[in-house]
Coordinates of C-alpha atoms and ligand atoms in Angstrom, one line a residue:
M11 CA 11.1 20.2 -27.3
L12 CA 11.6 17.9 -30.3
S13 CA 8.7 16.0 -31.5
R14 CA 8.6 12.5 -32.7
R15 CA 7.3 13.8 -36.0
E16 CA 10.7 15.5 -36.5
L17 CA 12.5 12.2 -35.9
V18 CA 10.3 10.4 -38.5
R19 CA 10.7 13.3 -40.9
L20 CA 14.5 13.2 -40.6
E21 CA 14.6 9.4 -41.1
L22 CA 12.3 9.5 -44.1
A23 CA 14.3 12.4 -45.7
A24 CA 17.6 10.6 -45.1
F25 CA 16.3 7.4 -46.6
A26 CA 14.8 9.4 -49.5
L27 CA 18.1 11.0 -50.2
A28 CA 19.9 7.7 -50.1
A29 CA 17.2 6.2 -52.4
T30 CA 17.5 9.1 -54.8
V31 CA 21.2 8.7 -55.1
I32 CA 20.9 4.9 -55.5
L33 CA 18.0 5.2 -58.1
V34 CA 19.9 7.8 -60.2
M35 CA 22.8 5.4 -60.2
L36 CA 20.5 2.5 -61.1
V37 CA 19.1 4.4 -64.1
I38 CA 22.7 5.0 -65.3
T39 CA 23.6 1.3 -64.8
L40 CA 20.5 0.0 -66.6
D41 CA 21.2 2.5 -69.4
A42 CA 24.8 1.4 -69.6
I43 CA 24.0 -2.3 -69.6
R44 CA 21.2 -2.0 -72.1
F45 CA 22.6 0.4 -74.6
H46 CA 26.3 0.8 -74.1
L47 CA 27.7 -2.7 -73.8
P48 CA 29.3 -2.5 -77.3
A49 CA 30.9 0.8 -76.4
L50 CA 32.2 -0.7 -73.2
E51 CA 33.6 -3.7 -75.0
A52 CA 35.2 -1.7 -77.8
N53 CA 36.9 0.5 -75.3
A54 CA 35.2 3.5 -76.9
P55 CA 35.9 7.1 -75.7
G56 CA 32.6 7.1 -73.7
S57 CA 33.3 3.9 -71.9
F58 CA 35.6 5.3 -69.2
P59 CA 33.0 7.5 -67.3
L60 CA 30.5 4.6 -67.5
L61 CA 33.1 2.2 -66.1
L62 CA 33.9 4.7 -63.4
V63 CA 30.2 5.0 -62.5
L64 CA 29.8 1.2 -62.4
A65 CA 32.9 0.8 -60.3
V66 CA 31.6 3.4 -57.8
E67 CA 28.2 1.6 -57.7
A68 CA 29.9 -1.7 -57.0
M69 CA 31.9 0.0 -54.3
I70 CA 28.8 1.5 -52.7
V71 CA 27.0 -1.8 -52.6
A72 CA 30.1 -3.6 -51.2
V73 CA 30.6 -1.0 -48.4
L74 CA 26.9 -1.0 -47.5
A75 CA 26.8 -4.8 -47.2
A76 CA 30.1 -4.9 -45.3
S77 CA 29.1 -2.1 -42.9
I78 CA 25.7 -3.8 -42.1
A79 CA 27.3 -7.2 -41.7
R80 CA 30.2 -5.9 -39.5
Q81 CA 27.8 -4.1 -37.2
A82 CA 25.4 -7.0 -37.0
V83 CA 28.2 -9.5 -36.2
R84 CA 29.5 -7.1 -33.5
Q85 CA 26.1 -6.8 -31.8
R86 CA 25.6 -10.6 -32.0
A87 CA 29.0 -11.3 -30.6
L88 CA 28.4 -8.8 -27.8
R89 CA 25.0 -10.3 -27.0
G90 CA 26.5 -13.8 -26.9
R91 CA 29.3 -12.7 -24.5
L92 CA 27.0 -10.9 -22.0
P93 CA 26.3 -13.1 -18.9
A94 CA 22.7 -11.9 -18.5
R95 CA 19.8 -13.6 -16.7
R96 CA 16.2 -13.0 -17.7
A97 CA 13.9 -11.0 -15.4
R98 CA 10.7 -9.0 -15.4
V99 CA 10.8 -5.4 -14.4
H100 CA 7.7 -3.2 -14.6
D101 CA 6.0 -5.8 -16.7
T102 CA 8.8 -5.8 -19.2
E103 CA 11.2 -8.6 -20.1
V104 CA 14.8 -7.5 -19.4
F105 CA 18.2 -9.1 -19.1
V106 CA 20.1 -8.4 -15.9
L107 CA 23.9 -8.1 -16.0
P108 CA 25.8 -9.0 -12.8
T109 CA 27.8 -5.8 -12.4
P110 CA 27.6 -3.1 -9.8
R111 CA 28.0 -0.3 -12.4
P112 CA 24.7 1.3 -13.3
L113 CA 24.0 0.3 -16.9
A114 CA 20.9 0.3 -19.2
F115 CA 20.9 -0.3 -22.9
C116 CA 19.0 -1.9 -25.8
L117 CA 20.9 -4.4 -28.0
G118 CA 19.9 -6.5 -31.0
L119 CA 18.7 -5.7 -34.5
L120 CA 15.6 -7.8 -35.2
R121 CA 14.6 -8.7 -31.7
P122 CA 16.1 -6.0 -29.5
R123 CA 16.6 -6.9 -25.8
I124 CA 16.7 -4.6 -22.9
Y125 CA 19.8 -4.9 -20.6
L126 CA 19.8 -3.5 -17.1
S127 CA 22.6 -4.0 -14.5
E128 CA 22.2 -5.2 -11.0
G129 CA 23.9 -2.0 -9.8
L130 CA 21.1 0.0 -11.5
L131 CA 18.4 -2.2 -10.0
N132 CA 19.9 -1.6 -6.6
E133 CA 20.4 2.1 -6.9
L134 CA 17.1 3.3 -8.5
D135 CA 13.8 3.6 -6.7
A136 CA 10.7 2.2 -8.4
S137 CA 9.7 5.3 -10.3
E138 CA 13.3 5.9 -11.5
L139 CA 13.4 2.3 -12.7
L140 CA 10.1 2.8 -14.5
S141 CA 11.5 5.8 -16.3
V142 CA 14.6 3.8 -17.5
V143 CA 12.4 0.9 -18.5
A144 CA 10.1 3.2 -20.5
H145 CA 13.1 4.8 -22.2
E146 CA 14.6 1.4 -23.2
R147 CA 11.2 0.0 -24.2
H148 CA 10.8 2.8 -26.6
H149 CA 14.2 2.0 -28.2
A150 CA 13.2 -1.6 -28.4
R151 CA 9.8 -1.0 -29.9
R152 CA 11.1 1.3 -32.6
R153 CA 14.1 -1.1 -33.2
D154 CA 16.4 1.9 -32.7
P155 CA 19.5 -0.4 -32.8
L156 CA 18.6 -1.5 -36.4
R157 CA 17.8 2.1 -37.5
A158 CA 21.1 3.2 -36.1
V159 CA 22.9 0.4 -38.0
L160 CA 21.2 1.3 -41.3
A161 CA 21.8 5.0 -40.9
K162 CA 25.5 4.4 -40.2
A163 CA 25.8 2.0 -43.1
L164 CA 24.2 4.5 -45.5
A165 CA 26.5 7.2 -44.2
H166 CA 29.5 4.9 -44.7
A167 CA 28.5 3.7 -48.2
L168 CA 27.3 7.1 -49.5
W169 CA 30.2 8.9 -47.9
F170 CA 30.1 11.6 -50.7
V171 CA 26.7 12.8 -49.4
P172 CA 27.6 14.7 -46.2
A173 CA 24.0 15.2 -45.3
L174 CA 23.7 11.4 -44.5
K175 CA 26.5 11.6 -41.9
T176 CA 24.8 14.6 -40.3
A177 CA 21.4 12.7 -40.5
A178 CA 22.9 9.6 -38.8
S179 CA 24.3 11.5 -35.9
A180 CA 21.1 13.7 -35.6
Q181 CA 19.0 10.5 -35.7
A182 CA 21.0 9.0 -32.7
T183 CA 20.5 12.2 -30.7
I184 CA 16.8 12.6 -31.5
A185 CA 16.2 8.9 -30.8
E186 CA 17.5 9.5 -27.3
L187 CA 15.4 12.6 -26.8
A188 CA 12.3 10.8 -28.1
A189 CA 12.9 7.9 -25.7
D190 CA 13.3 10.5 -22.8
Q191 CA 10.0 12.1 -23.7
V192 CA 8.3 8.7 -23.4
A193 CA 10.1 8.2 -20.0
I194 CA 8.9 11.6 -18.8
R195 CA 5.3 10.9 -20.0
T196 CA 5.4 7.5 -18.3
A197 CA 7.1 8.3 -14.9
G198 CA 7.5 12.1 -14.8
A199 CA 10.6 14.4 -15.2
Q200 CA 11.9 13.9 -11.6
P201 CA 12.4 10.2 -11.8
L202 CA 14.2 10.5 -15.1
A203 CA 16.4 13.2 -13.6
G204 CA 17.2 10.8 -10.7
A205 CA 18.0 8.0 -13.1
L206 CA 20.3 10.2 -15.2
A207 CA 22.1 11.4 -12.0
T208 CA 22.7 7.7 -11.2
F209 CA 24.2 7.1 -14.6
D210 CA 26.3 10.3 -14.2
R211 CA 27.7 9.0 -10.9
G212 CA 28.5 5.7 -12.7
G213 CA 30.7 7.6 -15.2
R214 CA 28.1 7.9 -18.0
P215 CA 27.0 11.5 -17.9
A216 CA 23.9 12.4 -20.0
T217 CA 24.4 14.4 -23.1
A218 CA 23.8 18.2 -23.1
E219 CA 20.7 17.8 -25.3
R220 CA 19.1 15.3 -22.8
A221 CA 19.9 17.5 -19.8
M222 CA 18.5 20.6 -21.7
Q223 CA 15.3 18.7 -22.6
L224 CA 14.9 17.5 -19.0
A225 CA 15.3 21.1 -17.8
G226 CA 12.5 22.1 -20.2
R227 CA 14.8 24.2 -22.4
A228 CA 14.8 24.1 -26.1
P229 CA 17.9 22.5 -27.5
I230 CA 20.4 24.8 -29.3
R231 CA 19.5 25.4 -32.9
R232 CA 22.5 24.9 -35.1
S233 CA 22.7 26.2 -38.6
A234 CA 23.7 23.5 -41.1
E235 CA 24.3 25.5 -44.2
G236 CA 27.3 23.4 -45.0
V237 CA 25.1 20.3 -45.2
A238 CA 22.7 22.0 -47.6
V239 CA 25.6 23.3 -49.8
G240 CA 27.2 19.9 -49.8
T241 CA 24.0 18.2 -50.7
A242 CA 23.4 20.7 -53.5
V243 CA 26.9 20.1 -54.9
V244 CA 26.4 16.3 -54.9
L245 CA 23.0 16.5 -56.5
L246 CA 24.3 18.9 -59.1
A247 CA 27.1 16.5 -59.9
L248 CA 24.6 13.6 -60.1
L249 CA 22.4 15.6 -62.4
L250 CA 25.3 16.7 -64.7
G251 CA 26.6 13.1 -64.8
A252 CA 23.2 11.7 -65.6
G253 CA 22.5 14.4 -68.1
W254 CA 25.8 13.8 -69.9
L255 CA 25.1 10.1 -70.1
L256 CA 21.6 10.8 -71.4
L257 CA 22.9 13.0 -74.3
P258 CA 22.4 11.3 -77.6
D259 CA 26.0 12.2 -78.6
P260 CA 28.6 10.7 -78.1
L261 CA 26.5 7.8 -76.6
A262 CA 23.2 7.2 -78.4
I263 CA 20.7 5.8 -76.0
C264 CA 17.0 5.0 -76.1
L265 CA 15.8 5.7 -72.6
P266 CA 12.5 7.5 -72.8
L267 CA 14.1 10.2 -70.6
S268 CA 16.5 11.1 -73.5
T269 CA 13.9 11.8 -76.2
D270 CA 13.2 15.3 -74.8
P271 CA 16.1 16.9 -72.9
A272 CA 13.8 19.4 -71.1
A273 CA 11.6 16.5 -69.9
S274 CA 14.6 14.5 -68.9
L275 CA 15.9 17.4 -66.8
A276 CA 12.4 17.9 -65.2
V277 CA 12.2 14.2 -64.3
L278 CA 15.6 14.2 -62.8
L279 CA 14.9 17.4 -60.8
L280 CA 11.7 15.9 -59.5
A281 CA 13.6 12.7 -58.6
C282 CA 15.9 14.8 -56.5
L283 CA 13.1 16.7 -54.6
P284 CA 13.1 14.4 -51.6
A285 CA 16.9 15.0 -51.2
A286 CA 16.4 18.7 -51.4
L287 CA 13.8 18.3 -48.6
L288 CA 16.4 16.6 -46.5
A289 CA 18.7 19.6 -46.8
R290 CA 15.9 21.7 -45.4
S291 CA 15.0 19.1 -42.8
A292 CA 18.6 18.7 -41.6
S293 CA 19.1 22.4 -41.3
R294 CA 16.1 22.6 -39.1
I295 CA 17.0 19.9 -36.6
D296 CA 17.7 21.2 -33.1
Y297 CA 20.6 19.6 -31.3
G298 CA 23.2 21.0 -29.0
Ligands
LIG304 ZN1 18.6 5.6 -24.9

């Protein structure tokens, strides 16, 4: 069974990787702005790679902002369109949708709301309903919709880091499994199984991972060597790029990092450690 610690470790590692890439790029940008402006202006031989890095950075920021904005607007619009009425179920504020289909989901980035359908309220018994409410309450408390939006936006913006895409999809899977664990602890395994069977009849079958966890079986362990290799290649490229820019020739710079090439390399390698941990973490995640 996956622990919540694994989810937290995955999220921390994914954000560490994104932060590493962004920080390395920031160092390069600051260096370019502070020391290479004349070179850039004079169209010197060294200006092209710098301009390229700056253009890539601008693109990353634009894609990140656009992705977050697009997803936030979509969620807001959907929330506005849903004809829901407020209700209290098992001491929890929920929004009830007037549809006979069995539905339950959590929507909203900063103040997530729990939506349940009338069909679900009619079909489930009290303990099954408690398990669904516990599951959705866990999503809401952790702000899982916001986490999913950020993970997706990072994967979009840093598309050249394949580990982030894997991390985003693994995060979605593990978030479901973690919410199911809370549901099982709150109401028991049988009520959750009953609730999942109802969703299944309503045309929304549970994923294989959730069914396996419910059956008490360990999810399939998938090797993710490709992710580790991809991450290593990206980090190597970043290191080489940063190292090249930090060379005194042809572009003289005064960053403390450049005064001692060995120290520079050591610092950059250290900076990439969290990302290296992600490669390990991602290859250890269990999902079917
Ligand atoms: Zn869920």
